[in-house]
Every structure is written in C-alpha cells, then in structure tokens.
C-alpha cells in the first residue's frame, strides 16, 4: 500500500473512534430506544421491546456516513 492509502485508512479509523467515543459519552442523553414508533409491549409474564424506528435512524445515519467515507 502506498502512503496515501495508509493515511486515508488512519484518518477513517480516527474519525470512527471519535464518533464511537462521542456516542458513548452522550449515549445516556440520546433518545435511541425511546423514539416514537419503537414497539414496547408489557405483560404480566414479561415484556417485548423492538426499537424499529431507532434501527431505521441508525441505518440511515450509517449509510450516509459510509457513503461519504467510502466514496472514491
């Protein structure tokens, strides 16, 4: 690999590490898992939770970020 490829890889890894760190630092304040449209059913024997809207938002954000990073 040439130096520009290694540089881009290190830059992408640094940005990814910063995003993960920011998400972990702000994770308690972000409404993921509590968005309108997330399915939550509680019963006597337990409960069921499926964060469908949170999954859609996360998928959209990751798609945009990866398209920007991996664009040639």
N, CA, C and O atoms as a MOPAC input file, in Angstrom:
PM7 MOZYME 1SCF
protein

 N      0.84700 1    -1.18500 1     0.00000 1
 C      0.00000 1     0.00000 1     0.00000 1
 C      0.88600 1     1.23900 1     0.00000 1
 O      1.94200 1     1.27800 1     0.63000 1
 N      0.42500 1     2.23700 1    -0.71900 1
 C      1.17900 1     3.48200 1    -0.71500 1
 C      0.77600 1     4.34600 1     0.47800 1
 O     -0.19300 1     4.03800 1     1.17200 1
 N      1.50600 1     5.40900 1     0.71100 1
 C      1.30500 1     6.21900 1     1.91300 1
 C     -0.04600 1     6.93500 1     1.92500 1
 O     -0.60100 1     7.16200 1     3.00000 1
 N     -0.58300 1     7.29200 1     0.77400 1
 C     -1.88100 1     7.97500 1     0.77300 1
 C     -3.00500 1     7.03200 1     1.19300 1
 O     -3.95300 1     7.45500 1     1.85500 1
 N     -2.90800 1     5.77000 1     0.81800 1
 C     -3.91900 1     4.79000 1     1.23000 1
 C     -3.85800 1     4.56300 1     2.73300 1
 O     -4.89000 1     4.50800 1     3.40300 1
 N     -2.64900 1     4.43100 1     3.25900 1
 C     -2.48400 1     4.24200 1     4.70300 1
 C     -2.97900 1     5.47600 1     5.44800 1
 O     -3.61100 1     5.35500 1     6.49800 1
 N     -2.70000 1     6.65400 1     4.91700 1
 C     -3.16600 1     7.88800 1     5.54000 1
 C     -4.68000 1     7.98000 1     5.58400 1
 O     -5.25400 1     8.37300 1     6.59900 1
 N     -5.32200 1     7.62100 1     4.49500 1
 C     -6.79400 1     7.64000 1     4.46200 1
 C     -7.38300 1     6.62000 1     5.42800 1
 O     -8.38600 1     6.89000 1     6.08900 1
 N     -6.76100 1     5.45800 1     5.50800 1
 C     -7.23400 1     4.42900 1     6.43200 1
 C     -7.11100 1     4.90600 1     7.87300 1
 O     -8.04100 1     4.74100 1     8.66100 1
 N     -5.97300 1     5.49500 1     8.22300 1
 C     -5.78900 1     6.01200 1     9.58000 1
 C     -6.75800 1     7.15100 1     9.88500 1
 O     -7.26800 1     7.25200 1    11.00100 1
 N     -7.00900 1     7.99300 1     8.91400 1
 C     -7.96800 1     9.07800 1     9.09700 1
 C     -9.37400 1     8.53300 1     9.33100 1
 O    -10.08100 1     9.00500 1    10.22100 1
 N     -9.77900 1     7.55000 1     8.54500 1
 C    -11.10400 1     6.94600 1     8.70700 1
 C    -11.22500 1     6.26100 1    10.06300 1
 O    -12.26400 1     6.36200 1    10.71600 1
 N    -10.17600 1     5.56600 1    10.49200 1
 C    -10.20800 1     4.91700 1    11.80700 1
 C    -10.28200 1     5.94600 1    12.93000 1
 O    -10.97100 1     5.72900 1    13.92800 1
 N     -9.58100 1     7.05800 1    12.77500 1
 C     -9.63200 1     8.11900 1    13.77800 1
 C    -11.01200 1     8.74900 1    13.87900 1
 O    -11.51000 1     8.99900 1    14.97700 1
 N    -11.62400 1     9.00200 1    12.73700 1
 C    -12.97600 1     9.57200 1    12.72800 1
 C    -13.96500 1     8.58700 1    13.34200 1
 O    -14.84200 1     8.98100 1    14.11100 1
 N    -13.82500 1     7.31000 1    13.00600 1
 C    -14.71400 1     6.29000 1    13.57100 1
 C    -14.54100 1     6.20700 1    15.08300 1
 O    -15.52600 1     6.09700 1    15.81200 1
 N    -13.30000 1     6.26000 1    15.56200 1
 C    -13.05500 1     6.21100 1    17.00200 1
 C    -13.64600 1     7.43600 1    17.69800 1
 O    -14.19300 1     7.32000 1    18.79400 1
 N    -13.53900 1     8.60800 1    17.07200 1
 C    -14.11600 1     9.82000 1    17.64900 1
 C    -15.64100 1     9.73600 1    17.69900 1
 O    -16.25300 1    10.15500 1    18.68200 1
 N    -16.25000 1     9.20100 1    16.65400 1
 C    -17.71000 1     9.05500 1    16.64100 1
 C    -18.18200 1     8.07700 1    17.70700 1
 O    -19.17000 1     8.33400 1    18.39600 1
 N    -17.48300 1     6.96000 1    17.84500 1
 C    -17.84800 1     5.97800 1    18.86900 1
 C    -17.67700 1     6.58800 1    20.25600 1
 O    -18.53100 1     6.40100 1    21.12200 1
 N    -16.58600 1     7.31200 1    20.47300 1
 C    -16.36600 1     7.96500 1    21.76100 1
 C    -17.43900 1     8.99100 1    22.07300 1
 O    -17.91700 1     9.06700 1    23.20500 1
 N    -17.82100 1     9.78100 1    21.07800 1
 C    -18.88400 1    10.75600 1    21.27600 1
 C    -20.21900 1    10.10200 1    21.56100 1
 O    -20.99000 1    10.57700 1    22.39600 1
 N    -20.48900 1     9.01200 1    20.86600 1
 C    -21.74200 1     8.29500 1    21.10600 1
 C    -21.77300 1     7.71700 1    22.51800 1
 O    -22.80500 1     7.76900 1    23.18700 1
 N    -20.65100 1     7.16900 1    22.97200 1
 C    -20.59700 1     6.61400 1    24.32000 1
 C    -20.71700 1     7.70700 1    25.37900 1
 O    -21.33600 1     7.49000 1    26.42100 1
 N    -20.13700 1     8.86900 1    25.12800 1
 C    -20.21100 1     9.96500 1    26.08600 1
 C    -21.62700 1    10.54100 1    26.17200 1
 O    -22.07900 1    10.92300 1    27.25100 1
 N    -22.31800 1    10.60300 1    25.04700 1
 C    -23.66100 1    11.18300 1    25.01400 1
 C    -24.76600 1    10.13400 1    25.02200 1
 O    -25.94400 1    10.47700 1    24.92900 1
 N    -24.40600 1     8.87900 1    25.13000 1
 C    -25.36200 1     7.78000 1    24.99500 1
 C    -26.55800 1     7.85900 1    25.91800 1
 O    -27.66800 1     7.50500 1    25.52200 1
 N    -26.35400 1     8.31700 1    27.14000 1
 C    -27.46500 1     8.40300 1    28.07900 1
 C    -28.46100 1     9.49100 1    27.73200 1
 O    -29.63000 1     9.40900 1    28.11000 1
 N    -28.00500 1    10.51100 1    27.01400 1
 C    -28.87600 1    11.63600 1    26.68000 1
 C    -29.54900 1    11.49300 1    25.32400 1
 O    -30.50300 1    12.21200 1    25.02900 1
 N    -29.06600 1    10.57700 1    24.49700 1
 C    -29.67900 1    10.37600 1    23.18100 1
 C    -30.95900 1     9.55500 1    23.32900 1
 O    -31.01000 1     8.64300 1    24.15400 1
 N    -31.98300 1     9.86300 1    22.54900 1
 C    -33.26900 1     9.17800 1    22.72700 1
 C    -33.37700 1     7.84000 1    22.00500 1
 O    -34.48700 1     7.33600 1    21.83300 1
 N    -32.24500 1     7.23500 1    21.56900 1
 C    -32.33900 1     5.95600 1    20.87800 1
 C    -32.96500 1     4.92000 1    21.79600 1
 O    -32.58100 1     4.78700 1    22.95700 1
 N    -33.92400 1     4.19600 1    21.26800 1
 C    -34.65500 1     3.21500 1    22.04900 1
 C    -35.91100 1     3.78300 1    22.67400 1
 O    -36.73000 1     3.03600 1    23.21000 1
 N    -36.07400 1     5.09100 1    22.61300 1
 C    -37.26400 1     5.73000 1    23.17400 1
 C    -37.92900 1     6.64700 1    22.15800 1
 O    -38.65600 1     7.56600 1    22.53600 1
 N    -37.69100 1     6.41000 1    20.88600 1
 C    -38.28700 1     7.24100 1    19.84200 1
 C    -39.73700 1     6.83300 1    19.60100 1
 O    -40.10200 1     5.67900 1    19.82800 1
 N    -40.56900 1     7.77300 1    19.14000 1
 C    -41.93300 1     7.40300 1    18.77300 1
 C    -41.89700 1     6.37900 1    17.63800 1
 O    -41.18600 1     6.57300 1    16.65100 1
 N    -42.63600 1     5.32400 1    17.76700 1
 C    -42.64500 1     4.26500 1    16.76400 1
 C    -41.91800 1     3.01700 1    17.22300 1
 O    -42.08000 1     1.95800 1    16.61800 1
 N    -41.11300 1     3.11500 1    18.28900 1
 C    -40.49000 1     1.92700 1    18.86000 1
 C    -41.57000 1     1.11100 1    19.56700 1
 O    -42.40500 1     1.66200 1    20.28500 1
 N    -41.54900 1    -0.18700 1    19.36100 1
 C    -42.60000 1    -1.06000 1    19.87500 1
 C    -42.21300 1    -1.57700 1    21.25600 1
 O    -41.13500 1    -2.14400 1    21.43800 1
 N    -43.09400 1    -1.38000 1    22.21700 1
 C    -42.87400 1    -1.86100 1    23.57500 1
 C    -44.18700 1    -2.43300 1    24.09800 1
 O    -45.18700 1    -1.72300 1    24.19800 1
 N    -44.17500 1    -3.71800 1    24.42800 1
 C    -45.36600 1    -4.39200 1    24.94100 1
 C    -45.01400 1    -4.98700 1    26.29800 1
 O    -44.05900 1    -5.75600 1    26.41300 1
 N    -45.77900 1    -4.63500 1    27.32200 1
 C    -45.55300 1    -5.15700 1    28.66800 1
 C    -46.72700 1    -6.04200 1    29.07000 1
 O    -47.88800 1    -5.69600 1    28.85600 1
 N    -46.40500 1    -7.17300 1    29.64600 1
 C    -47.43300 1    -8.08100 1    30.13200 1
 C    -47.07000 1    -8.55800 1    31.52400 1
 O    -46.06300 1    -8.13500 1    32.09200 1
 N    -47.89400 1    -9.44100 1    32.07300 1
 C    -47.62500 1    -9.95000 1    33.41700 1
 C    -46.40900 1   -10.86700 1    33.43300 1
 O    -45.64800 1   -10.87400 1    34.40000 1
 N    -46.22600 1   -11.63200 1    32.37700 1
 C    -45.13200 1   -12.58800 1    32.33400 1
 C    -43.83700 1   -12.02200 1    31.77500 1
 O    -42.86100 1   -12.76000 1    31.64100 1
 N    -43.79600 1   -10.76100 1    31.45200 1
 C    -42.58700 1   -10.17200 1    30.87900 1
 C    -42.94300 1    -9.10200 1    29.87600 1
 O    -44.05000 1    -8.56500 1    29.87800 1
 N    -42.00200 1    -8.80700 1    29.03500 1
 C    -42.24000 1    -7.75200 1    28.06400 1
 C    -41.47800 1    -8.00100 1    26.77800 1
 O    -40.60700 1    -8.86700 1    26.69900 1
 N    -41.83000 1    -7.22200 1    25.78500 1
 C    -41.19200 1    -7.30900 1    24.47700 1
 C    -40.89700 1    -5.89500 1    24.01600 1
 O    -41.75900 1    -5.01900 1    24.08700 1
 N    -39.68400 1    -5.67300 1    23.54500 1
 C    -39.28800 1    -4.35100 1    23.07500 1
 C    -38.55300 1    -4.49500 1    21.75900 1
 O    -37.59100 1    -5.25700 1    21.66200 1
 N    -39.00300 1    -3.76100 1    20.73300 1
 C    -38.32700 1    -3.76300 1    19.43800 1
 C    -38.18600 1    -2.32200 1    18.96700 1
 O    -39.18000 1    -1.69500 1    18.60200 1
 N    -36.96300 1    -1.78400 1    18.96900 1
 C    -36.75400 1    -0.38000 1    18.59100 1
 C    -36.68600 1    -0.19100 1    17.07800 1
 O    -35.61600 1     0.09500 1    16.54100 1
 N    -37.80700 1    -0.34500 1    16.39000 1
 C    -37.80800 1    -0.32700 1    14.92700 1
 C    -37.42100 1     1.04500 1    14.37100 1
 O    -36.64800 1     1.10900 1    13.41500 1
 N    -37.92700 1     2.12900 1    14.92900 1
 C    -37.59900 1     3.46100 1    14.42200 1
 C    -36.14800 1     3.80300 1    14.74700 1
 O    -35.45900 1     4.41500 1    13.93100 1
 N    -35.68400 1     3.41700 1    15.91800 1
 C    -34.27900 1     3.65000 1    16.26800 1
 C    -33.35700 1     2.90200 1    15.31200 1
 O    -32.31300 1     3.42600 1    14.92400 1
 N    -33.72700 1     1.69200 1    14.93300 1
 C    -32.92900 1     0.91900 1    13.97000 1
 C    -32.92200 1     1.59400 1    12.60600 1
 O    -31.88500 1     1.62500 1    11.94300 1
 N    -34.05400 1     2.13500 1    12.17600 1
 C    -34.11900 1     2.83100 1    10.88900 1
 C    -33.25700 1     4.09100 1    10.89000 1
 O    -32.55700 1     4.36600 1     9.91600 1
 N    -33.30500 1     4.85600 1    11.98000 1
 C    -32.48900 1     6.07000 1    12.08000 1
 C    -31.00600 1     5.71600 1    12.07900 1
 O    -30.21800 1     6.35900 1    11.38500 1
 N    -30.62100 1     4.70700 1    12.84400 1
 C    -29.22500 1     4.27900 1    12.89400 1
 C    -28.75800 1     3.78700 1    11.52800 1
 O    -27.63700 1     4.08300 1    11.11600 1
 N    -29.59900 1     3.04400 1    10.82900 1
 C    -29.26100 1     2.55700 1     9.49700 1
 C    -29.07100 1     3.71000 1     8.51900 1
 O    -28.14000 1     3.69200 1     7.71400 1
 N    -29.93300 1     4.69800 1     8.57900 1
 C    -29.82100 1     5.86100 1     7.70100 1
 C    -28.52900 1     6.63300 1     7.96600 1
 O    -27.82800 1     7.01400 1     7.02800 1
 N    -28.21600 1     6.86300 1     9.23200 1
 C    -27.00000 1     7.59800 1     9.58700 1
 C    -25.75900 1     6.83400 1     9.13900 1
 O    -24.84500 1     7.42300 1     8.56300 1
 N    -25.71800 1     5.53000 1     9.39700 1
 C    -24.56200 1     4.73300 1     8.98900 1
 C    -24.41900 1     4.67800 1     7.47000 1
 O    -23.29900 1     4.69300 1     6.95900 1
 N    -25.52300 1     4.61500 1     6.74800 1
 C    -25.47200 1     4.60700 1     5.28800 1
 C    -24.87400 1     5.90100 1     4.75500 1
 O    -24.02500 1     5.87300 1     3.86400 1
 N    -25.30600 1     7.02000 1     5.29100 1
 C    -24.78000 1     8.31200 1     4.84400 1
 C    -23.29200 1     8.43000 1     5.17300 1
 O    -22.50100 1     8.84500 1     4.32600 1
 N    -22.91000 1     8.06900 1     6.39400 1
 C    -21.50300 1     8.17100 1     6.80100 1
 C    -20.62500 1     7.26200 1     5.95300 1
 O    -19.56800 1     7.68900 1     5.48900 1
 N    -21.03800 1     6.02900 1     5.74500 1
 C    -20.22500 1     5.10600 1     4.95800 1
 C    -20.14700 1     5.51800 1     3.49300 1
 O    -19.11000 1     5.32600 1     2.85900 1
 N    -21.21700 1     6.07900 1     2.94500 1
 C    -21.16400 1     6.57100 1     1.56300 1
 C    -20.19400 1     7.73800 1     1.43000 1
 O    -19.51100 1     7.86000 1     0.41300 1
 N    -20.12600 1     8.58500 1     2.43000 1
 C    -19.18400 1     9.70600 1     2.39100 1
 C    -17.75000 1     9.20900 1     2.54300 1
 O    -16.85900 1     9.65400 1     1.82000 1
 N    -17.52400 1     8.29500 1     3.47700 1
 C    -16.16800 1     7.80500 1     3.74900 1
 C    -15.64600 1     6.94000 1     2.61200 1
 O    -14.47800 1     7.05500 1     2.23900 1
 N    -16.48000 1     6.08300 1     2.06100 1
 C    -16.01800 1     5.12000 1     1.07000 1
 C    -16.14900 1     5.60200 1    -0.37300 1
 O    -15.85600 1     4.85000 1    -1.30300 1
 N    -16.57900 1     6.83000 1    -0.56700 1
 C    -16.72500 1     7.37000 1    -1.92300 1
 C    -15.34500 1     7.53400 1    -2.55400 1
 O    -14.41200 1     8.00600 1    -1.90400 1
 N    -15.22200 1     7.15100 1    -3.79600 1
 C    -13.93300 1     7.27500 1    -4.49600 1
 C    -14.02800 1     8.31500 1    -5.55900 1
 O    -13.05000 1     8.57100 1    -6.26200 1

